[in-house]
Coordinates of C-alpha atoms in Angstrom, one line a residue:
Chain A
M538 CA 54.8 -17.5 15.3
S539 CA 54.3 -20.1 12.6
V540 CA 51.7 -22.2 10.9
D541 CA 51.4 -25.8 10.9
A542 CA 49.7 -27.6 7.8
Q543 CA 46.3 -28.2 9.2
T544 CA 46.3 -24.4 10.1
V545 CA 47.3 -23.9 6.5
R546 CA 43.9 -26.4 5.0
R547 CA 41.9 -24.2 7.5
I548 CA 42.8 -20.9 6.2
A549 CA 42.2 -22.1 2.8
R550 CA 38.9 -23.3 3.7
L551 CA 37.8 -20.0 5.2
A552 CA 39.0 -18.1 2.7
R553 CA 37.1 -20.7 0.2
I554 CA 40.4 -21.1 -1.9
A555 CA 41.0 -24.7 -3.5
V556 CA 44.3 -25.9 -2.2
A557 CA 45.5 -29.2 -3.6
E558 CA 47.2 -31.4 -0.7
D559 CA 50.5 -31.4 -2.5
E560 CA 50.3 -27.5 -2.2
V561 CA 50.0 -27.5 1.5
E562 CA 53.7 -27.8 2.4
H563 CA 54.7 -25.1 0.0
L564 CA 52.5 -22.7 1.2
Q565 CA 53.3 -23.4 4.6
G566 CA 56.9 -22.6 4.4
E567 CA 55.9 -19.2 1.9
L568 CA 53.2 -18.1 5.2
N569 CA 55.8 -18.7 7.8
A570 CA 58.5 -16.8 5.9
M571 CA 55.6 -13.9 5.7
L572 CA 55.1 -14.3 9.6
A573 CA 58.6 -14.4 10.4
F574 CA 59.3 -11.2 8.2
V575 CA 56.3 -9.3 9.9
E576 CA 57.5 -10.6 13.3
Q577 CA 60.6 -8.5 13.1
L578 CA 58.2 -5.4 14.2
S579 CA 57.7 -6.9 17.3
E580 CA 61.4 -5.8 18.2
V581 CA 60.1 -2.1 18.7
N582 CA 58.9 -1.7 22.0
V583 CA 55.4 0.5 21.3
D584 CA 54.5 0.5 25.0
G585 CA 52.2 3.4 25.6
V586 CA 51.9 4.3 21.8
E587 CA 48.6 4.6 20.5
P588 CA 47.7 2.5 17.3
M589 CA 48.1 4.6 14.3
T590 CA 45.1 4.6 12.4
S591 CA 45.9 7.3 10.0
V592 CA 49.2 8.8 8.3
T593 CA 48.0 12.2 8.8
P594 CA 45.5 13.1 11.8
M595 CA 42.3 13.7 10.5
A596 CA 38.6 12.7 11.4
M597 CA 36.5 10.3 9.4
K598 CA 34.2 12.3 6.7
M599 CA 30.8 12.1 7.0
R600 CA 28.2 12.0 4.4
A601 CA 24.8 13.9 4.6
D602 CA 21.9 11.4 4.6
E603 CA 20.6 11.6 1.0
V604 CA 19.9 9.5 -1.8
T605 CA 22.4 10.1 -4.1
D606 CA 23.3 6.8 -5.8
G607 CA 21.3 3.6 -7.3
G608 CA 19.0 3.1 -10.0
K609 CA 21.6 1.5 -12.1
A610 CA 20.9 -2.2 -11.9
E611 CA 22.1 -2.8 -15.5
A612 CA 25.8 -1.4 -14.4
V613 CA 25.0 -3.3 -11.4
L614 CA 24.6 -6.7 -13.3
G615 CA 27.0 -5.7 -16.1
N616 CA 30.0 -8.1 -15.0
A617 CA 27.6 -11.1 -13.6
P618 CA 28.3 -14.2 -15.3
Q619 CA 24.2 -14.8 -15.3
S620 CA 21.7 -12.5 -14.3
D621 CA 17.8 -12.7 -14.9
D622 CA 15.2 -10.0 -14.4
G623 CA 17.6 -7.7 -12.5
Y624 CA 18.7 -10.4 -10.2
Y625 CA 22.2 -12.1 -10.0
M626 CA 22.0 -15.9 -10.5
V627 CA 24.1 -17.9 -8.5
P628 CA 24.4 -21.9 -8.0
K629 CA 21.6 -22.9 -5.4
V630 CA 22.5 -21.7 -1.9
I631 CA 20.0 -23.0 0.7
E632 CA 20.1 -24.1 4.3
Chain B
M452 CA 23.4 -12.7 35.2
N453 CA 22.2 -13.8 38.9
V454 CA 18.5 -12.1 38.3
Q455 CA 16.4 -14.7 40.2
S456 CA 12.9 -15.3 38.6
K457 CA 9.9 -15.8 40.4
P458 CA 8.9 -19.2 41.1
S459 CA 5.7 -18.6 38.8
K460 CA 7.8 -18.6 36.1
F461 CA 9.6 -21.7 36.6
I462 CA 9.0 -24.6 33.6
K463 CA 8.0 -28.1 35.9
G464 CA 10.0 -30.8 34.6
A465 CA 10.0 -34.6 35.7
T466 CA 12.7 -33.9 38.1
G467 CA 11.5 -30.6 39.6
D468 CA 11.7 -26.9 38.5
W469 CA 13.8 -25.4 35.8
E470 CA 14.4 -22.0 35.4
V471 CA 14.7 -20.6 31.5
V472 CA 17.4 -17.7 30.8
I473 CA 17.0 -15.8 27.7
G474 CA 19.4 -13.4 26.2
M475 CA 18.8 -11.4 22.7
E476 CA 20.3 -9.8 19.9
V477 CA 18.0 -7.9 18.3
H478 CA 18.9 -6.3 14.6
A479 CA 16.8 -3.2 14.2
Q480 CA 17.1 -1.6 10.7
V481 CA 18.2 2.5 11.3
S482 CA 15.3 4.9 9.8
S483 CA 17.5 6.4 7.1
K484 CA 16.9 7.8 3.5
S485 CA 20.5 6.5 2.2
K486 CA 22.7 3.5 3.3
L487 CA 25.3 3.4 6.0
F488 CA 28.5 3.4 3.6
S489 CA 26.6 4.8 0.2
G490 CA 24.3 6.8 -1.4
A491 CA 21.7 4.3 -2.5
S492 CA 18.1 4.4 -1.0
T493 CA 16.9 2.2 1.6
A494 CA 13.6 2.3 0.3
F495 CA 11.6 -1.2 0.9
G496 CA 10.4 -3.2 -2.3
G497 CA 12.2 -1.4 -5.1
A498 CA 13.0 -3.6 -8.2
P499 CA 15.8 -6.3 -7.9
N500 CA 19.5 -4.2 -7.5
S501 CA 17.8 -0.9 -8.0
H502 CA 18.5 0.7 -4.9
V503 CA 22.3 -0.6 -5.5
S504 CA 25.5 1.8 -5.8
L505 CA 28.7 -0.1 -6.6
V506 CA 29.9 0.1 -3.2
D507 CA 27.1 -1.8 -2.1
A508 CA 27.9 -4.1 -4.9
A509 CA 31.4 -4.3 -3.8
M510 CA 33.2 -3.6 -7.1
P511 CA 36.9 -3.1 -7.0
G512 CA 38.5 0.3 -5.9
M513 CA 34.8 1.0 -4.3
L514 CA 35.1 2.8 -0.8
P515 CA 33.0 3.7 2.3
V516 CA 31.8 6.9 3.4
I517 CA 29.8 6.9 6.5
N518 CA 26.3 8.3 6.6
G519 CA 26.4 10.6 9.7
E520 CA 22.8 10.5 10.4
C521 CA 23.0 6.8 11.0
V522 CA 25.5 7.4 13.5
N523 CA 23.2 10.2 15.1
Q524 CA 20.7 7.4 15.1
A525 CA 22.6 4.9 16.7
V526 CA 23.5 7.6 19.0
R527 CA 20.0 8.5 19.9
T528 CA 18.8 5.0 20.5
G529 CA 21.8 4.6 23.0
L530 CA 20.5 7.4 25.0
G531 CA 17.0 6.1 24.8
L532 CA 18.1 2.6 26.4
N533 CA 20.0 4.9 29.1
A534 CA 23.3 3.3 27.8
Q535 CA 27.0 4.5 27.8
I536 CA 27.7 6.5 24.2
N537 CA 31.3 5.8 23.6
L538 CA 32.9 8.5 21.9
R539 CA 35.5 6.6 20.1
S540 CA 34.4 3.4 18.3
V541 CA 35.7 1.1 15.6
F542 CA 34.5 -0.3 12.5
D543 CA 35.6 -3.9 11.8
R544 CA 35.3 -6.2 9.0
K545 CA 33.8 -9.6 10.0
N546 CA 34.5 -12.1 7.3
Y547 CA 32.2 -14.9 5.8
F548 CA 31.3 -16.1 2.3
Y549 CA 27.6 -16.0 1.0
P550 CA 26.3 -15.0 -2.1
D551 CA 24.1 -12.3 -0.8
L552 CA 27.2 -10.7 0.7
P553 CA 29.4 -9.6 -2.3
Q554 CA 31.9 -8.1 0.0
G555 CA 33.2 -11.3 1.3
Y556 CA 32.8 -9.4 4.7
Q557 CA 30.4 -7.5 6.7
I558 CA 31.3 -4.1 8.1
S559 CA 30.6 -4.3 11.7
Q560 CA 31.9 -3.4 15.0
Y561 CA 33.4 -6.1 17.4
K562 CA 35.2 -4.9 20.3
Q563 CA 34.9 -1.0 20.4
P564 CA 31.1 -0.9 19.7
V565 CA 29.5 3.2 19.4
V566 CA 27.2 2.2 22.6
G567 CA 27.9 0.3 25.5
E568 CA 26.0 -1.1 28.6
G569 CA 22.6 0.5 29.5
V570 CA 19.2 -0.4 31.0
V571 CA 15.6 -0.9 29.6
V572 CA 12.9 -1.3 32.2
V573 CA 9.9 -3.7 31.1
D574 CA 6.4 -3.7 32.4
L575 CA 4.8 -6.8 32.7
A576 CA 1.2 -8.2 33.6
E577 CA -0.3 -7.5 36.7
G578 CA 1.7 -3.9 37.2
E579 CA 5.2 -6.2 37.9
A580 CA 8.3 -4.3 36.1
V581 CA 11.9 -5.7 35.7
S582 CA 15.0 -4.0 34.6
I583 CA 16.9 -5.7 31.4
G584 CA 20.7 -4.7 31.0
I585 CA 22.0 -3.9 27.5
E586 CA 25.1 -5.4 27.0
R587 CA 26.0 -3.2 23.8
L588 CA 24.6 -1.5 20.5
H589 CA 26.6 -1.4 17.4
L590 CA 26.1 -0.3 13.9
E591 CA 26.8 -2.6 11.0
Q592 CA 25.5 -3.5 7.3
D593 CA 22.8 -5.4 6.3
A594 CA 23.1 -8.0 3.8
G595 CA 21.2 -8.5 0.2
K596 CA 18.6 -11.3 -0.3
S597 CA 18.6 -14.7 -1.9
V598 CA 15.4 -15.9 -3.5
H599 CA 15.6 -19.8 -3.6
D600 CA 12.2 -20.2 -5.6
R601 CA 12.6 -18.6 -8.9
H602 CA 14.6 -21.4 -10.8
P603 CA 15.1 -25.2 -9.8
Q604 CA 18.9 -25.1 -10.1
M605 CA 20.0 -21.6 -9.0
S606 CA 19.5 -18.7 -6.2
A607 CA 18.8 -15.1 -7.5
V608 CA 20.2 -12.6 -5.4
D609 CA 18.9 -8.9 -4.5
L610 CA 21.8 -6.6 -3.2
N611 CA 18.8 -3.8 -2.4
R612 CA 19.2 -4.1 1.2
S613 CA 23.0 -4.9 1.2
G614 CA 24.6 -2.2 3.4
V615 CA 21.4 -0.6 4.5
A616 CA 22.3 0.3 8.2
L617 CA 21.5 -2.1 11.0
M618 CA 21.7 -1.4 14.8
E619 CA 22.6 -4.6 16.4
I620 CA 21.2 -4.3 20.0
V621 CA 22.5 -7.4 22.6
S622 CA 20.6 -8.1 26.1
K623 CA 22.2 -9.2 28.9
P624 CA 20.9 -13.2 29.8
D625 CA 18.3 -11.2 32.4
L626 CA 15.2 -12.4 30.8
R627 CA 13.4 -15.4 32.6
S628 CA 10.2 -16.4 30.6
S629 CA 8.9 -16.0 27.0
E630 CA 6.6 -13.2 28.4
E631 CA 9.6 -11.2 29.7
A632 CA 11.3 -11.8 26.1
K633 CA 8.1 -10.6 24.4
A634 CA 7.7 -7.4 26.6
F635 CA 11.2 -6.6 26.0
L636 CA 11.0 -6.6 22.0
A637 CA 8.2 -4.7 21.9
K638 CA 9.5 -2.0 24.8
L639 CA 12.5 -1.8 22.7
R640 CA 10.3 -1.5 19.5
S641 CA 8.2 1.4 21.4
I642 CA 11.2 3.3 22.4
M643 CA 12.9 3.4 19.1
R644 CA 9.6 4.3 17.5
Y645 CA 9.0 7.1 19.5
L646 CA 13.2 8.2 18.8
G647 CA 12.4 7.7 15.0
T648 CA 15.2 5.8 14.6
C649 CA 13.3 2.2 13.7
D650 CA 10.0 1.8 12.2
G651 CA 10.0 -1.3 13.8
N652 CA 7.9 -3.2 10.9
M653 CA 8.4 -6.7 11.5
E654 CA 6.5 -7.6 8.5
E655 CA 9.3 -6.0 6.3
G656 CA 11.9 -7.2 8.5
S657 CA 13.0 -3.8 10.0
L658 CA 13.0 -5.6 13.3
R659 CA 14.5 -9.2 13.9
A660 CA 15.6 -11.2 16.8
D661 CA 18.1 -13.8 17.5
V662 CA 17.1 -15.5 20.7
N663 CA 19.7 -17.2 23.1
V664 CA 18.0 -19.8 25.6
S665 CA 19.5 -21.9 28.2
V666 CA 17.8 -23.6 30.9
R667 CA 19.1 -24.5 34.8
K668 CA 17.8 -25.5 38.1
P669 CA 17.0 -22.5 40.4
G670 CA 20.3 -21.0 41.8
E671 CA 22.6 -22.8 39.8
P672 CA 25.1 -21.8 37.2
L673 CA 24.1 -20.8 33.5
G674 CA 23.5 -23.8 31.4
T675 CA 24.8 -24.3 27.7
R676 CA 22.7 -22.0 25.5
C677 CA 21.2 -22.7 21.8
E678 CA 20.9 -19.3 19.5
I679 CA 17.7 -19.3 17.3
K680 CA 18.2 -17.4 14.5
N681 CA 15.7 -14.6 13.1
V682 CA 12.4 -15.3 14.3
N683 CA 10.5 -12.5 13.3
S684 CA 7.3 -11.9 15.2
L685 CA 6.6 -11.4 18.9
R686 CA 4.3 -14.6 18.8
F687 CA 7.1 -16.8 17.2
I688 CA 9.4 -15.6 19.8
G689 CA 7.0 -16.5 22.5
Q690 CA 6.4 -20.2 20.5
A691 CA 10.3 -20.5 20.0
I692 CA 11.5 -19.8 23.8
E693 CA 8.8 -22.1 24.9
H694 CA 9.6 -25.3 22.8
E695 CA 13.5 -24.7 23.1
A696 CA 13.4 -24.8 26.7
R697 CA 11.2 -28.1 26.7
R698 CA 13.4 -29.6 24.5
Q699 CA 16.5 -28.8 26.5
I700 CA 14.5 -29.9 29.4
E701 CA 13.9 -33.2 28.5
I702 CA 17.3 -33.6 26.8
I703 CA 18.9 -32.9 30.2
E704 CA 16.3 -34.9 32.3
D705 CA 17.0 -38.1 30.1
G706 CA 20.8 -37.9 30.9
G707 CA 21.9 -35.9 28.0
V708 CA 23.6 -32.4 27.4
I709 CA 23.1 -29.6 25.7
V710 CA 25.1 -29.0 22.6
Q711 CA 25.7 -25.1 21.9
E712 CA 24.2 -24.6 18.2
T713 CA 22.4 -22.4 16.1
R714 CA 18.7 -23.4 15.6
L715 CA 16.1 -22.0 13.1
F716 CA 12.5 -21.9 14.3
D717 CA 9.9 -23.4 12.4
P718 CA 6.7 -21.3 12.5
N719 CA 4.9 -24.0 10.8
K720 CA 5.9 -26.8 13.2
G721 CA 6.1 -24.8 16.2
E722 CA 9.5 -26.3 16.8
T723 CA 13.2 -25.4 16.5
R724 CA 15.9 -27.7 14.4
S725 CA 19.3 -27.7 14.3
M726 CA 21.2 -25.4 11.4
R727 CA 24.2 -27.5 11.4
S728 CA 25.9 -26.5 8.1
K729 CA 26.5 -23.4 9.9
E730 CA 28.3 -24.1 12.6
E731 CA 32.1 -24.5 11.4
A732 CA 31.6 -21.1 9.7
H733 CA 32.0 -19.1 13.2
D734 CA 35.3 -18.0 12.5
Y735 CA 34.9 -14.5 11.6
R736 CA 38.4 -13.3 11.7
Y737 CA 37.3 -9.8 12.2
F738 CA 39.6 -7.0 12.0
P739 CA 39.9 -2.9 11.8
D740 CA 38.5 -2.3 8.6
P741 CA 41.3 -0.3 6.9
D742 CA 38.9 1.6 4.5
L743 CA 37.3 3.2 7.6
L744 CA 38.9 5.7 10.1
P745 CA 37.6 5.2 13.9
L746 CA 34.4 6.9 14.5
E747 CA 35.0 9.8 16.8
L748 CA 32.1 11.6 18.2
T749 CA 32.5 15.0 20.6
A750 CA 30.5 15.2 24.2
E751 CA 28.8 18.3 22.7
A752 CA 27.5 16.9 19.7
V753 CA 25.9 13.8 21.9
A754 CA 24.8 16.6 24.4
E755 CA 23.0 18.1 21.8
L756 CA 21.4 15.0 20.4
K757 CA 20.2 14.2 24.1
A758 CA 18.9 17.8 24.4
K759 CA 16.7 17.2 21.7
L760 CA 15.1 13.8 22.5
P761 CA 11.6 13.2 22.4
E762 CA 9.7 12.4 25.7
L763 CA 10.1 8.7 25.8
P764 CA 7.3 6.2 26.6
D765 CA 8.2 5.8 30.5
E766 CA 8.6 9.5 31.2
K767 CA 5.1 9.9 29.2
K768 CA 3.7 7.4 31.3
A769 CA 4.9 8.8 34.5
R770 CA 3.4 12.4 33.2
F771 CA -0.1 10.8 32.6
V772 CA -0.1 9.3 36.1
R773 CA 1.0 12.3 37.8
D774 CA -1.2 15.0 35.8
F775 CA -4.0 12.9 34.4
G776 CA -4.6 10.8 37.2
L777 CA -4.7 7.8 35.3
S778 CA -4.0 4.1 36.6
S779 CA -0.3 3.0 35.9
Y780 CA -1.9 0.1 34.1
D781 CA -4.1 2.8 31.3
A782 CA -1.1 4.9 31.0
G783 CA 0.9 2.3 30.0
Q784 CA -1.6 1.2 27.1
L785 CA -2.1 4.5 26.3
V786 CA 1.8 5.3 25.6
A787 CA 2.9 1.7 24.2
E788 CA 2.5 3.6 20.3
R789 CA 3.5 6.8 20.0
E790 CA 0.3 7.8 17.6
T791 CA -2.0 6.5 20.5
A792 CA -0.6 8.6 23.0
E793 CA -0.6 11.8 20.8
Y794 CA -4.4 10.8 19.9
F795 CA -4.9 10.7 23.3
E796 CA -3.4 13.9 24.6
T797 CA -5.4 15.5 21.7
V798 CA -8.5 14.2 23.1
A799 CA -7.7 14.7 26.8
K800 CA -6.6 18.4 26.3
G801 CA -8.9 20.6 28.0
R802 CA -11.4 18.3 28.5
D803 CA -11.9 15.3 31.6
A804 CA -8.7 13.2 30.8
K805 CA -9.7 10.3 32.9
L806 CA -13.1 10.0 31.1
A807 CA -10.9 10.8 27.7
A808 CA -8.8 7.5 28.8
N809 CA -11.7 5.4 29.3
W810 CA -13.3 6.2 25.6
V811 CA -9.9 6.0 23.9
I812 CA -9.3 2.6 26.0
N813 CA -12.5 1.0 25.9
E814 CA -14.4 2.5 23.3
L815 CA -11.8 3.4 20.7
F816 CA -9.3 0.7 21.2
G817 CA -12.1 -2.0 21.3
R818 CA -13.6 -0.7 17.9
L819 CA -10.2 -0.5 16.2
N820 CA -8.7 -4.0 17.4
K821 CA -12.5 -5.6 16.3
E822 CA -12.0 -4.1 12.7
G823 CA -8.3 -4.8 12.3
K824 CA -7.4 -0.9 11.8
A825 CA -4.2 1.1 13.3
I826 CA -4.9 4.1 14.9
A827 CA -3.3 6.0 11.9
S828 CA -6.0 4.7 10.0
S829 CA -9.2 5.5 12.5
P830 CA -12.1 7.0 10.9
M831 CA -12.8 9.1 13.9
S832 CA -10.4 11.9 14.6
A833 CA -9.1 12.9 17.8
G834 CA -11.4 16.2 17.6
Q835 CA -14.3 14.3 17.1
L836 CA -14.2 12.1 20.0
G837 CA -12.8 15.0 22.0
G838 CA -16.2 16.6 21.1
L839 CA -18.1 13.5 22.5
I840 CA -16.1 13.7 25.6
E841 CA -17.3 17.5 25.8
L842 CA -20.9 16.6 25.6
I843 CA -20.9 13.8 28.2
S844 CA -19.0 16.1 30.5
D845 CA -21.3 18.9 30.4
K846 CA -24.1 16.5 30.7
T847 CA -25.6 17.1 27.2
I848 CA -25.9 13.6 26.5
S849 CA -26.3 10.4 28.9
G850 CA -23.2 7.7 28.9
K851 CA -25.8 5.8 26.8
I852 CA -26.4 8.3 24.0
A853 CA -22.6 8.9 23.9
K854 CA -22.4 5.1 22.5
D855 CA -25.0 5.8 20.0
L856 CA -23.2 8.9 19.1
F857 CA -19.9 7.0 19.0
E858 CA -21.3 4.7 16.5
I859 CA -22.7 7.7 14.3
L860 CA -19.4 9.3 14.4
W861 CA -17.3 6.1 13.6
T862 CA -19.6 5.1 10.6
E863 CA -20.9 8.6 9.3
G864 CA -18.3 11.2 10.7
G865 CA -19.4 14.6 11.4
D866 CA -19.3 17.1 14.4
A867 CA -20.4 15.6 17.7
R868 CA -22.0 18.5 19.0
A869 CA -24.1 19.5 15.6
L870 CA -25.0 15.9 15.4
V871 CA -26.7 15.7 18.9
E872 CA -28.3 19.2 17.5
S873 CA -29.8 18.2 14.2
R874 CA -30.9 14.7 15.5
G875 CA -32.3 15.6 18.7
M876 CA -29.8 13.6 20.9
A877 CA -29.7 15.7 23.8
Q878 CA -30.4 14.7 27.4
V879 CA -33.7 15.8 28.5
T880 CA -32.8 17.6 31.6
D881 CA -36.1 20.0 31.6
L882 CA -38.0 19.0 35.0
G883 CA -41.1 20.1 33.5
A884 CA -41.0 17.6 30.6
I885 CA -39.6 14.6 32.5
G886 CA -42.1 15.7 35.3
A887 CA -45.0 15.2 32.8
I888 CA -43.8 11.7 31.6
V889 CA -43.3 10.4 35.3
D890 CA -46.8 11.9 36.5
D891 CA -48.4 10.1 33.4
L892 CA -46.7 6.7 34.2
I893 CA -48.0 7.0 37.9
A894 CA -51.4 7.6 37.0
Q895 CA -51.7 4.8 34.3
N896 CA -49.6 2.4 36.7
P897 CA -51.3 2.2 40.5
D898 CA -50.2 -1.5 41.1
K899 CA -46.7 -0.8 40.3
V900 CA -46.7 2.6 42.5
A901 CA -47.9 0.1 45.2
Q902 CA -45.0 -2.4 44.5
A903 CA -42.5 0.5 44.6
K904 CA -44.1 1.7 47.8
A905 CA -43.5 -1.9 49.3
N906 CA -40.1 -2.1 47.8
P907 CA -37.9 0.8 46.6
K908 CA -36.1 -1.6 44.2
A909 CA -39.0 -1.8 42.1
M910 CA -38.9 2.0 41.1
M911 CA -36.7 0.6 38.6
W912 CA -39.4 -0.1 36.7
F913 CA -40.5 3.4 36.4
V914 CA -36.7 4.8 35.7
G915 CA -36.6 2.2 32.8
Q916 CA -40.3 3.1 31.5
A917 CA -39.6 6.7 31.8
M918 CA -36.2 6.6 29.8
K919 CA -38.1 4.7 27.1
S920 CA -40.8 7.5 26.9
S921 CA -37.7 10.0 26.4
G922 CA -36.2 7.9 23.6
G923 CA -33.2 7.6 26.2
K924 CA -32.7 11.1 26.6
A925 CA -34.1 12.1 29.9
S926 CA -31.5 12.4 32.1
P927 CA -31.2 9.4 34.5
Q928 CA -30.4 11.2 37.2
A929 CA -33.3 13.5 37.1
V930 CA -35.9 10.8 36.5
N931 CA -34.5 9.1 39.3
D932 CA -34.8 12.3 41.9
L933 CA -38.3 13.0 40.4
L934 CA -39.7 9.7 41.2
K935 CA -38.4 9.4 44.8
S936 CA -39.6 12.6 45.6
K937 CA -43.2 11.9 43.7
L938 CA -43.3 8.4 45.1
G939 CA -42.4 9.3 48.7
V940 CA -39.5 6.3 48.6

């Protein structure tokens, strides 16, 4: 599997990463090197093997339905470049 | 898929009949105290960002831990939709960028949802019922809220809703009219409110629907669909579907083709319009969320939830018809809301159930509607109305006096029997007292007596006068019987 220049541009746009046109070729090479590396895994025959979801067999832990968090708007907004009256303020987004 | 609608549901176009095909995606907020993956509150209307944990704000290093009750609520809902419960399901990341989604992805379920196929029976007008297939139900996180009118150049983001558990319920494209679509959503709402899994409050956004609409000539393959986003009232859903179906028919009849797209309903104009900006972003690159293990349930746990389900609207309706002898239509009206059904059962308990149903449906519903009140805030309790029913049943009061008593109970309150006693409203059944009134009338109105003898219908004048003289308290039956014997008609 390998990606072309168009796919590189598309992935960058979906990830909202600005990629200049002169970087595309270089990134394409890097991505294809990674894909080739990972592709070595397909040499292993995994017919009939369940996908592994955890290193040790365990069930997902569940919480009780209790309110144990929240009430810390200041901490939540602490790293925001801009906030106002408890809101995050971001560049205008409207449909 | 191949459900054929009745020709009466077709829409007339310039080139003949058209059939509208509708599927719905309903987002229902799970009733829970805390969020799906964090311990922050789900309460509506808190100060901005006050119900937010660092998990909901997607701070680095935070990990989601699932709320077991939200899972149970999804399973209960699945059982209420007669659906397959999947003992193993998987959470995936649905990737997209928006300021009210701080993770950059929504935790959702994609290929392996917790609930699979089911079916809901939807009652329509005139006793017609249709079975609507459920495709799936999955659990996912809600996003935050963006406010655009606080600042001229900026949007304000409140993450209080971020991470609240939602159930997305997807129907099969089995709906064939706006009426069916509205009735389907009303039925889903009713089932979830009975189950206590979603409060169904459309004003607060606890229940939202996306509607997929396409049109075709009857019997032909499905047409291209358009998705109408976030229509949040039953009335708007009806309007949006009607408008969208007409729009598509006009395009096709003018020789055009329907472009698959997402559209927005504008309630002010009553029309849908294109949301082109979102089209390109429909590449969500789903993959299993590595922070969460698969959701595994045991058959025993599901059976236990099933055993504890409350009686649902369909079962309750069948019981009202069977045990109380109510018509299917009346029973349907009584069970639509859980609170109404409970009110009715309290009124009917140990009393004449048909009479109770008539009074609840005609008098109580009428009065509640007129004053725009919900049954929970009815000034008349079920016990008070029950007392009134008893007085009619044991013939203490006539139907006419009962309406006066209803008015007093509604406006002043009090106990029905005590009021009838203290205000002398009891029906006079004492034949001596009624006899005296009747004798008097006969003696003073010889001309009317002659008329009544010639034409028995004229006797009604005496009945009216006797009722009037008794202040409406005479038993009309007793008056009638006495007059008949005394006038010899």
